Amino acid sequence: MSASLPYGRQSIAADDLAAVLEVLQSAFLTNGPKIEEFEHQFAARVGAKHAIAVNSATSALHLAMRSAGIGVGDRILTSPNTFLATANCAAYVGARPDFSDIDPVSHNLDPEALQKTWTSNVRAVIAVDYAGQPCDLPAIAGIAREKGALVIDDASHAVGSAFMHEGGRWSLGGNPWADMTIFSFHPVKTMTTGEGGMLVTDNLKWATLARKLRSHGVERRVFEGLGSSDPMLSEQGPWYYEMQALGYNFRLTDLQCALGISQLRRLDDFIARRREIVGAYNTALAELEGLQIPGIRKPAVENEISWHLYTVEIDYKRIGKTRTRVMAELGDRGVGSQVHYIPIYLQPWYRRQFGYQPGKCPTAESYYRRTLSLPLFPAMTSADVERVIEAVQAVMKEV
Ligand SMILES: *Cc1c(COP(=O)(O)O)cnc(C)c1O
């Protein structure tokens, strides 16, 4: 049997290789023309005014916090059912990451729970589009805006996803409910730049600040009021720059942006293939005892989900096997699997730092106990898909 199928992996074609090679032989490896080209194409694709390319989604989330001026004394509310970076960004700037429970169908933030969890100093909700399914941004924004808080959408799972609301079609990154939207280009995500991420927004002020902080907080432009006796200000030659804020090196390279441009061209094919595989899984696994296929909740609609993950819920007690054993038995049949996610507030650092305890978000905890992610990536062949289906059927039946 060939090597075990991972739960996700990149898809690199000849065009991707050619795009990277071309930059490698050009004058710029970083800070060249591919960055703006990638940003423009990406912004156009999702329907946003501004896109800022950075070296990871983690950096994009960090910049979202800084651009919105979130810091010490502030709280953010997010989903516990997400990757660590979604919450860590608040801690980077001295704010308190806090958590609100998910709904049991989509496993995204539950607007009703959000309303109940709200406290006075919440500056932003960081919503997550788990597995690629759009969360209920209109409902979340309705709650947040009434309280004067921002909505930041961590769409790291969901590039290309869209949803319907009151008859209109809205894409993630191009809708009026998220103030800023973040995407990840890590290799397991839907499209890749190796490492990489994007921050998109329609707000020029935040975009400008994020762009500046991406590269050390430095500004290069014609400054007024020079020519004094101050040794820094005496002459403004072509070398002149000013550091106006404490920034970072969060830049994405030209090499990576060339790969991003090439991958963006393939995005529709990636998503179509992901939907095809999800359809085949759903059909084959829907009737299995003790297993639940992914649920969909409004405003998401099935054919607008880009499906980063295929996650089933298994009643391990009912089938008389632990999850560890199920994963091992799938592994014996060449099928890799993974668990997304341990609720973040249960992590030791979060318990120590903020005093969070088990029981805080019961739906997220019970989901964590049941969830399992099966292989899903566009390069899977129909034989691979069959292999996964047969393995799951066998493991669920053989008690
Ligand atoms: C992958 C991921 C991130 C972090 O992405 P990087 O590009 O690896 O920094 C953030 N949030 C979510 C929900 C993710 O899945």
CSV table of C-alpha atoms and ligand atoms in Angstrom, one decimal:
chain,number,residue,atom,x,y,z
A,1,MET,CA,0.0,0.0,0.0
A,2,SER,CA,1.2,3.5,-0.7
A,3,ALA,CA,2.0,6.0,2.1
A,4,SER,CA,-0.8,7.0,4.4
A,5,LEU,CA,-3.1,9.8,3.1
A,6,PRO,CA,-2.7,12.9,5.3
A,7,TYR,CA,-5.7,15.0,6.4
A,8,GLY,CA,-4.6,17.7,4.1
A,9,ARG,CA,-1.8,18.7,1.8
A,10,GLN,CA,-0.8,21.2,-0.9
A,11,SER,CA,-1.2,20.8,-4.6
A,12,ILE,CA,1.7,22.1,-6.7
A,13,ALA,CA,1.6,22.0,-10.5
A,14,ALA,CA,4.1,22.9,-13.3
A,15,ASP,CA,2.6,26.4,-13.5
A,16,ASP,CA,3.4,27.0,-9.8
A,17,LEU,CA,7.0,25.9,-10.2
A,18,ALA,CA,7.4,28.1,-13.3
A,19,ALA,CA,6.1,31.1,-11.5
A,20,VAL,CA,8.5,30.7,-8.5
A,21,LEU,CA,11.4,29.9,-10.8
A,22,GLU,CA,10.8,33.1,-12.8
A,23,VAL,CA,11.0,35.2,-9.6
A,24,LEU,CA,14.1,33.3,-8.4
A,25,GLN,CA,15.9,34.4,-11.6
A,26,SER,CA,14.6,38.1,-11.4
A,27,ALA,CA,16.0,41.1,-9.6
A,28,PHE,CA,13.8,40.8,-6.5
A,29,LEU,CA,13.4,37.9,-4.2
A,30,THR,CA,11.5,40.0,-1.8
A,31,ASN,CA,9.9,43.5,-1.8
A,32,GLY,CA,9.4,43.3,-5.6
A,33,PRO,CA,6.4,43.7,-7.9
A,34,LYS,CA,4.8,40.3,-7.2
A,35,ILE,CA,3.5,41.5,-3.7
A,36,GLU,CA,1.3,44.2,-5.1
A,37,GLU,CA,0.1,42.0,-7.9
A,38,PHE,CA,-0.9,39.3,-5.5
A,39,GLU,CA,-2.6,41.7,-3.2
A,40,HIS,CA,-4.6,43.3,-6.1
A,41,GLN,CA,-5.7,40.0,-7.5
A,42,PHE,CA,-6.6,38.6,-4.1
A,43,ALA,CA,-8.6,41.7,-3.1
A,44,ALA,CA,-10.4,41.5,-6.4
A,45,ARG,CA,-11.1,37.9,-6.0
A,46,VAL,CA,-12.7,38.2,-2.5
A,47,GLY,CA,-14.3,41.6,-3.2
A,48,ALA,CA,-12.3,43.8,-0.7
A,49,LYS,CA,-10.8,47.2,-1.3
A,50,HIS,CA,-7.5,46.6,0.4
A,51,ALA,CA,-5.3,43.4,0.9
A,52,ILE,CA,-2.1,43.3,2.8
A,53,ALA,CA,0.0,40.2,2.2
A,54,VAL,CA,2.0,39.0,5.3
A,55,ASN,CA,4.2,36.0,6.2
A,56,SER,CA,1.4,34.1,8.1
A,57,ALA,CA,-2.2,34.4,9.1
A,58,THR,CA,-0.9,34.6,12.7
A,59,SER,CA,0.9,37.9,11.6
A,60,ALA,CA,-2.3,39.1,9.9
A,61,LEU,CA,-4.3,38.5,13.1
A,62,HIS,CA,-1.6,40.4,15.1
A,63,LEU,CA,-1.8,43.3,12.7
A,64,ALA,CA,-5.6,43.3,12.9
A,65,MET,CA,-5.3,43.8,16.7
A,66,ARG,CA,-2.7,46.6,16.3
A,67,SER,CA,-4.5,48.4,13.5
A,68,ALA,CA,-7.7,48.4,15.5
A,69,GLY,CA,-5.8,49.8,18.5
A,70,ILE,CA,-6.7,46.8,20.7
A,71,GLY,CA,-4.5,46.5,23.8
A,72,VAL,CA,-4.2,46.3,27.5
A,73,GLY,CA,-7.5,46.4,29.3
A,74,ASP,CA,-9.4,45.2,26.3
A,75,ARG,CA,-11.1,41.8,25.8
A,76,ILE,CA,-11.8,39.9,22.6
A,77,LEU,CA,-14.4,37.2,22.2
A,78,THR,CA,-13.7,34.2,20.0
A,79,SER,CA,-14.6,30.6,19.3
A,80,PRO,CA,-12.8,28.0,21.4
A,81,ASN,CA,-13.0,25.6,18.4
A,82,THR,CA,-10.1,27.1,16.4
A,83,PHE,CA,-6.4,27.1,16.0
A,84,LEU,CA,-4.4,28.8,18.8
A,85,ALA,CA,-3.4,31.8,16.7
A,86,THR,CA,-7.0,33.1,16.6
A,87,ALA,CA,-6.9,33.8,20.3
A,88,ASN,CA,-3.1,34.3,20.8
A,89,CYS,CA,-3.2,37.5,18.7
A,90,ALA,CA,-5.1,39.3,21.5
A,91,ALA,CA,-2.6,38.2,24.1
A,92,TYR,CA,0.3,39.5,21.9
A,93,VAL,CA,-1.1,43.0,22.4
A,94,GLY,CA,-1.9,42.6,26.1
A,95,ALA,CA,-5.6,42.1,25.6
A,96,ARG,CA,-7.6,39.3,27.2
A,97,PRO,CA,-8.7,36.5,24.8
A,98,ASP,CA,-12.1,35.2,26.0
A,99,PHE,CA,-14.3,32.5,24.5
A,100,SER,CA,-18.0,32.0,23.7
A,101,ASP,CA,-19.5,28.7,22.9
A,102,ILE,CA,-20.2,27.2,19.4
A,103,ASP,CA,-23.5,25.8,18.0
A,104,PRO,CA,-23.7,22.0,17.7
A,105,VAL,CA,-24.4,22.0,14.0
A,106,SER,CA,-21.9,24.3,12.3
A,107,HIS,CA,-19.4,24.3,15.2
A,108,ASN,CA,-19.0,28.1,14.6
A,109,LEU,CA,-19.7,30.8,17.2
A,110,ASP,CA,-23.3,30.6,18.4
A,111,PRO,CA,-24.8,34.2,18.3
A,112,GLU,CA,-27.1,33.4,21.2
A,113,ALA,CA,-24.2,32.3,23.4
A,114,LEU,CA,-22.2,35.4,22.2
A,115,GLN,CA,-25.0,37.7,23.4
A,116,LYS,CA,-25.0,36.0,26.8
A,117,THR,CA,-21.2,35.9,27.2
A,118,TRP,CA,-20.8,39.6,26.4
A,119,THR,CA,-19.0,41.8,29.0
A,120,SER,CA,-18.4,45.5,29.1
A,121,ASN,CA,-14.9,45.7,27.7
A,122,VAL,CA,-15.2,43.6,24.6
A,123,ARG,CA,-13.5,45.5,21.7
A,124,ALA,CA,-13.8,42.9,19.0
A,125,VAL,CA,-15.3,39.5,18.1
A,126,ILE,CA,-12.9,37.3,16.2
A,127,ALA,CA,-15.3,35.0,14.3
A,128,VAL,CA,-14.0,31.8,12.7
A,129,ASP,CA,-15.3,29.9,9.6
A,130,TYR,CA,-14.7,26.4,10.9
A,131,ALA,CA,-13.8,23.8,8.3
A,132,GLY,CA,-14.6,26.4,5.6
A,133,GLN,CA,-18.3,26.9,6.5
A,134,PRO,CA,-19.1,30.6,6.9
A,135,CYS,CA,-20.2,31.6,10.4
A,136,ASP,CA,-23.3,33.7,10.9
A,137,LEU,CA,-21.5,37.1,10.3
A,138,PRO,CA,-24.8,39.1,10.0
A,139,ALA,CA,-26.0,37.9,13.4
A,140,ILE,CA,-22.6,38.3,15.0
A,141,ALA,CA,-22.1,41.8,13.6
A,142,GLY,CA,-25.6,42.7,14.8
A,143,ILE,CA,-24.6,41.9,18.3
A,144,ALA,CA,-21.1,43.4,18.2
A,145,ARG,CA,-22.0,46.7,16.5
A,146,GLU,CA,-24.8,47.4,19.0
A,147,LYS,CA,-22.1,47.2,21.7
A,148,GLY,CA,-19.6,49.2,19.7
A,149,ALA,CA,-17.3,46.3,19.0
A,150,LEU,CA,-15.5,45.3,15.8
A,151,VAL,CA,-15.9,42.0,13.9
A,152,ILE,CA,-12.7,40.4,12.7
A,153,ASP,CA,-13.3,37.2,10.6
A,154,ASP,CA,-10.6,34.6,10.8
A,155,ALA,CA,-11.4,32.9,7.5
A,156,SER,CA,-8.1,30.9,7.5
A,157,HIS,CA,-10.2,27.8,6.6
A,158,ALA,CA,-12.4,29.5,4.1
A,159,VAL,CA,-10.8,31.2,1.2
A,160,GLY,CA,-13.4,31.2,-1.6
A,161,SER,CA,-16.4,30.5,0.7
A,162,ALA,CA,-19.6,32.6,0.4
A,163,PHE,CA,-23.0,32.7,2.0
A,164,MET,CA,-26.5,34.0,1.2
A,165,HIS,CA,-28.2,36.6,3.3
A,166,GLU,CA,-31.6,38.3,2.5
A,167,GLY,CA,-31.3,37.2,-1.1
A,168,GLY,CA,-27.8,38.5,-1.6
A,169,ARG,CA,-24.6,36.5,-2.1
A,170,TRP,CA,-21.6,37.6,0.0
A,171,SER,CA,-18.1,36.3,0.0
A,172,LEU,CA,-15.8,36.0,3.0
A,173,GLY,CA,-13.6,39.1,2.8
A,174,GLY,CA,-16.1,40.9,0.7
A,175,ASN,CA,-19.1,41.5,2.9
A,176,PRO,CA,-20.3,44.5,5.1
A,177,TRP,CA,-20.3,42.6,8.4
A,178,ALA,CA,-16.6,41.8,8.9
A,179,ASP,CA,-14.5,44.9,9.5
A,180,MET,CA,-11.3,42.9,8.7
A,181,THR,CA,-10.9,39.4,7.3
A,182,ILE,CA,-7.9,37.1,7.6
A,183,PHE,CA,-6.8,34.2,5.4
A,184,SER,CA,-4.0,31.6,5.8
A,185,PHE,CA,-1.8,30.2,3.0
A,186,HIS,CA,-0.2,27.4,5.1
A,187,PRO,CA,0.2,24.3,3.0
A,188,VAL,CA,-2.7,22.4,4.6
A,189,LYS,CA,-5.1,25.3,3.7
A,190,THR,CA,-7.0,25.6,0.5
A,191,MET,CA,-4.3,27.5,-1.4
A,192,THR,CA,-0.7,28.0,-0.4
A,193,THR,CA,2.4,30.3,-0.5
A,194,GLY,CA,4.4,27.9,1.7
A,195,GLU,CA,3.8,30.1,4.8
A,196,GLY,CA,1.7,33.2,4.3
A,197,GLY,CA,-1.4,35.1,5.1
A,198,MET,CA,-3.6,38.0,4.0
A,199,LEU,CA,-5.4,40.8,5.8
A,200,VAL,CA,-8.3,42.3,3.9
A,201,THR,CA,-10.5,45.3,4.7
A,202,ASP,CA,-12.4,48.2,3.1
A,203,ASN,CA,-11.0,50.6,5.7
A,204,LEU,CA,-8.2,52.7,4.3
A,205,LYS,CA,-6.9,53.8,7.8
A,206,TRP,CA,-6.5,50.2,9.1
A,207,ALA,CA,-5.0,49.0,5.8
A,208,THR,CA,-2.4,51.8,5.8
A,209,LEU,CA,-1.5,51.1,9.4
A,210,ALA,CA,-1.2,47.4,8.8
A,211,ARG,CA,1.0,48.0,5.8
A,212,LYS,CA,3.3,50.2,7.8
A,213,LEU,CA,3.5,47.8,10.8
A,214,ARG,CA,4.2,44.9,8.4
A,215,SER,CA,7.6,46.5,7.8
A,216,HIS,CA,9.0,48.0,11.0
A,217,GLY,CA,6.6,50.9,11.2
A,218,VAL,CA,8.7,52.7,8.6
A,219,GLU,CA,7.3,55.4,6.3
A,220,ARG,CA,8.9,56.7,3.1
A,221,ARG,CA,7.3,59.8,1.6
A,222,VAL,CA,7.9,63.5,1.4
A,223,PHE,CA,7.8,64.8,4.9
A,224,GLU,CA,6.9,68.4,5.8
A,225,GLY,CA,8.9,70.5,8.2
A,226,LEU,CA,12.4,69.3,7.4
A,227,GLY,CA,15.4,71.5,7.1
A,228,SER,CA,15.7,72.5,10.8
A,229,SER,CA,18.9,72.1,12.8
A,230,ASP,CA,17.7,68.7,14.2
A,231,PRO,CA,20.4,66.3,13.0
A,232,MET,CA,17.8,63.8,11.7
A,233,LEU,CA,15.7,66.5,9.9
A,234,SER,CA,18.4,68.7,8.3
A,235,GLU,CA,18.2,67.1,4.9
A,236,GLN,CA,15.6,64.9,3.2
A,237,GLY,CA,17.5,62.9,0.6
A,238,PRO,CA,16.5,59.7,-1.2
A,239,TRP,CA,17.6,57.7,1.8
A,240,TYR,CA,15.2,59.4,4.2
A,241,TYR,CA,12.7,57.3,6.1
A,242,GLU,CA,10.9,57.7,9.4
A,243,MET,CA,9.8,55.1,12.0
A,244,GLN,CA,6.5,56.3,13.2
A,245,ALA,CA,5.3,53.2,15.0
A,246,LEU,CA,6.8,50.0,16.5
A,247,GLY,CA,6.3,47.4,13.7
A,248,TYR,CA,7.6,44.0,12.7
A,249,ASN,CA,9.1,42.1,9.8
A,250,PHE,CA,5.9,40.4,8.7
A,251,ARG,CA,6.6,40.6,5.0
A,252,LEU,CA,5.7,38.0,2.4
A,253,THR,CA,8.5,37.4,-0.2
A,254,ASP,CA,8.1,37.9,-4.0
A,255,LEU,CA,8.8,34.2,-4.4
A,256,GLN,CA,5.8,33.4,-2.2
A,257,CYS,CA,3.6,36.0,-3.8
A,258,ALA,CA,4.4,34.5,-7.3
A,259,LEU,CA,3.2,31.1,-5.9
A,260,GLY,CA,0.1,32.8,-4.5
A,261,ILE,CA,-0.8,34.4,-7.8
A,262,SER,CA,-0.4,31.0,-9.5
A,263,GLN,CA,-2.4,29.2,-6.8
A,264,LEU,CA,-5.2,31.8,-6.9
A,265,ARG,CA,-5.7,30.9,-10.6
A,266,ARG,CA,-6.3,27.3,-9.5
A,267,LEU,CA,-8.5,28.2,-6.6
A,268,ASP,CA,-11.8,27.5,-8.3
A,269,ASP,CA,-10.5,24.0,-9.4
A,270,PHE,CA,-9.3,23.3,-5.8
A,271,ILE,CA,-12.7,24.2,-4.4
A,272,ALA,CA,-14.6,22.3,-7.0
A,273,ARG,CA,-12.6,19.1,-6.3
A,274,ARG,CA,-13.0,19.6,-2.5
A,275,ARG,CA,-16.8,19.8,-2.9
A,276,GLU,CA,-16.8,16.7,-5.1
A,277,ILE,CA,-14.9,14.7,-2.4
A,278,VAL,CA,-17.2,16.0,0.4
A,279,GLY,CA,-20.2,15.0,-1.7
A,280,ALA,CA,-18.9,11.5,-2.1
A,281,TYR,CA,-18.1,11.2,1.6
A,282,ASN,CA,-21.5,12.5,2.6
A,283,THR,CA,-23.3,10.0,0.4
A,284,ALA,CA,-21.3,7.1,1.6
A,285,LEU,CA,-21.1,7.8,5.3
A,286,ALA,CA,-24.5,9.5,6.0
A,287,GLU,CA,-26.2,6.2,7.1
A,288,LEU,CA,-23.3,4.8,9.3
A,289,GLU,CA,-24.4,4.0,12.9
A,290,GLY,CA,-22.5,6.1,15.4
A,291,LEU,CA,-21.1,8.6,12.9
A,292,GLN,CA,-22.4,12.0,11.9
A,293,ILE,CA,-21.4,13.9,8.7
A,294,PRO,CA,-20.8,17.7,8.8
A,295,GLY,CA,-23.9,19.8,9.5
A,296,ILE,CA,-24.6,23.1,7.8
A,297,ARG,CA,-26.3,26.0,9.4
A,298,LYS,CA,-27.6,29.3,7.9
A,299,PRO,CA,-26.5,31.6,6.4
A,300,ALA,CA,-24.0,29.0,4.9
A,301,VAL,CA,-25.3,27.1,1.9
A,302,GLU,CA,-23.8,23.8,0.9
A,303,ASN,CA,-22.6,24.7,-2.6
A,304,GLU,CA,-20.8,27.9,-1.4
A,305,ILE,CA,-18.5,26.2,1.2
A,306,SER,CA,-14.9,25.8,0.2
A,307,TRP,CA,-14.3,22.9,2.7
A,308,HIS,CA,-10.9,23.1,4.3
A,309,LEU,CA,-11.6,20.1,6.5
A,310,TYR,CA,-13.9,17.1,6.4
A,311,THR,CA,-14.9,16.5,10.0
A,312,VAL,CA,-17.1,13.7,11.2
A,313,GLU,CA,-18.5,13.2,14.7
A,314,ILE,CA,-18.1,9.7,16.1
A,315,ASP,CA,-19.9,8.3,19.1
A,316,TYR,CA,-16.9,6.4,20.4
A,317,LYS,CA,-18.7,4.9,23.3
A,318,ARG,CA,-21.4,3.5,21.1
A,319,ILE,CA,-18.9,1.8,18.8
A,320,GLY,CA,-16.8,0.6,21.7
A,321,LYS,CA,-13.5,2.0,20.6
A,322,THR,CA,-11.4,5.0,21.7
A,323,ARG,CA,-10.6,7.7,19.2
A,324,THR,CA,-6.9,6.7,19.5
A,325,ARG,CA,-7.9,3.1,18.4
A,326,VAL,CA,-10.0,4.4,15.6
A,327,MET,CA,-7.2,6.6,14.3
A,328,ALA,CA,-4.7,3.6,14.6
A,329,GLU,CA,-7.1,1.3,12.7
A,330,LEU,CA,-7.6,3.9,10.0
A,331,GLY,CA,-3.9,4.3,9.8
A,332,ASP,CA,-3.5,0.6,9.3
A,333,ARG,CA,-5.6,1.0,6.2
A,334,GLY,CA,-3.5,3.9,4.9
A,335,VAL,CA,-5.9,6.7,6.1
A,336,GLY,CA,-4.5,9.5,8.2
A,337,SER,CA,-6.7,11.5,10.4
A,338,GLN,CA,-6.5,14.5,12.8
A,339,VAL,CA,-8.4,16.2,15.6
A,340,HIS,CA,-9.6,19.8,15.2
A,341,TYR,CA,-9.6,21.3,17.9
A,342,ILE,CA,-8.8,21.1,21.6
A,343,PRO,CA,-10.8,24.0,23.0
A,344,ILE,CA,-8.2,26.7,23.3
A,345,TYR,CA,-9.1,27.8,26.9
A,346,LEU,CA,-8.2,24.2,28.1
A,347,GLN,CA,-4.6,24.7,27.1
A,348,PRO,CA,-2.3,24.9,30.1
A,349,TRP,CA,-1.1,28.5,29.3
A,350,TYR,CA,-4.6,29.7,29.0
A,351,ARG,CA,-5.7,28.1,32.3
A,352,ARG,CA,-2.6,29.5,34.1
A,353,GLN,CA,-2.8,33.0,32.6
A,354,PHE,CA,-6.6,33.6,32.7
A,355,GLY,CA,-7.9,31.0,35.1
A,356,TYR,CA,-10.1,29.3,32.6
A,357,GLN,CA,-11.5,25.9,33.6
A,358,PRO,CA,-13.2,22.9,31.9
A,359,GLY,CA,-17.0,23.5,31.5
A,360,LYS,CA,-16.7,27.0,30.1
A,361,CYS,CA,-18.0,26.1,26.7
A,362,PRO,CA,-19.8,22.7,27.0
A,363,THR,CA,-20.7,22.4,23.3
A,364,ALA,CA,-17.1,23.0,22.2
A,365,GLU,CA,-15.9,20.4,24.7
A,366,SER,CA,-18.4,17.8,23.7
A,367,TYR,CA,-17.5,18.4,20.0
A,368,TYR,CA,-13.9,18.0,20.8
A,369,ARG,CA,-14.6,14.6,22.3
A,370,ARG,CA,-16.3,13.4,19.1
A,371,THR,CA,-14.6,15.1,16.2
A,372,LEU,CA,-12.3,13.5,13.6
A,373,SER,CA,-10.9,15.0,10.4
A,374,LEU,CA,-10.6,12.7,7.5
A,375,PRO,CA,-8.3,13.3,4.4
A,376,LEU,CA,-9.4,16.1,2.2
A,377,PHE,CA,-7.3,17.7,-0.5
A,378,PRO,CA,-7.7,18.3,-4.2
A,379,ALA,CA,-5.0,15.9,-5.4
A,380,MET,CA,-6.9,12.9,-3.9
A,381,THR,CA,-7.8,10.4,-6.7
A,382,SER,CA,-11.1,8.6,-6.7
A,383,ALA,CA,-9.3,5.5,-5.5
A,384,ASP,CA,-8.0,7.5,-2.5
A,385,VAL,CA,-11.6,8.7,-1.8
A,386,GLU,CA,-12.8,5.1,-2.0
A,387,ARG,CA,-10.0,3.9,0.3
A,388,VAL,CA,-11.1,6.4,2.9
A,389,ILE,CA,-14.7,5.5,2.6
A,390,GLU,CA,-14.0,1.7,2.9
A,391,ALA,CA,-11.7,2.2,5.8
A,392,VAL,CA,-14.2,4.3,7.8
A,393,GLN,CA,-17.0,1.8,7.0
A,394,ALA,CA,-14.8,-1.1,8.1
A,395,VAL,CA,-13.6,0.5,11.3
A,396,MET,CA,-17.0,1.6,12.3
A,397,LYS,CA,-18.5,-1.8,11.8
A,398,GLU,CA,-15.9,-4.2,13.2
A,399,VAL,CA,-16.4,-3.9,16.9
B,1,LIG,C1,-4.0,27.9,10.2
B,1,LIG,C2,-4.8,28.8,11.0
B,1,LIG,C3,-4.3,30.0,11.5
B,1,LIG,C4,-2.8,30.4,11.4
B,1,LIG,O1,-2.4,30.4,10.1
B,1,LIG,P1,-0.8,30.5,9.8
B,1,LIG,O2,-0.8,31.0,8.4
B,1,LIG,O3,-0.2,29.2,10.0
B,1,LIG,O4,-0.2,31.5,10.8
B,1,LIG,C5,-5.1,30.9,12.1
B,1,LIG,N1,-6.4,30.6,12.3
B,1,LIG,C6,-7.0,29.5,11.9
B,1,LIG,C7,-8.4,29.2,12.1
B,1,LIG,C8,-6.2,28.5,11.2
B,1,LIG,O5,-6.7,27.4,10.8
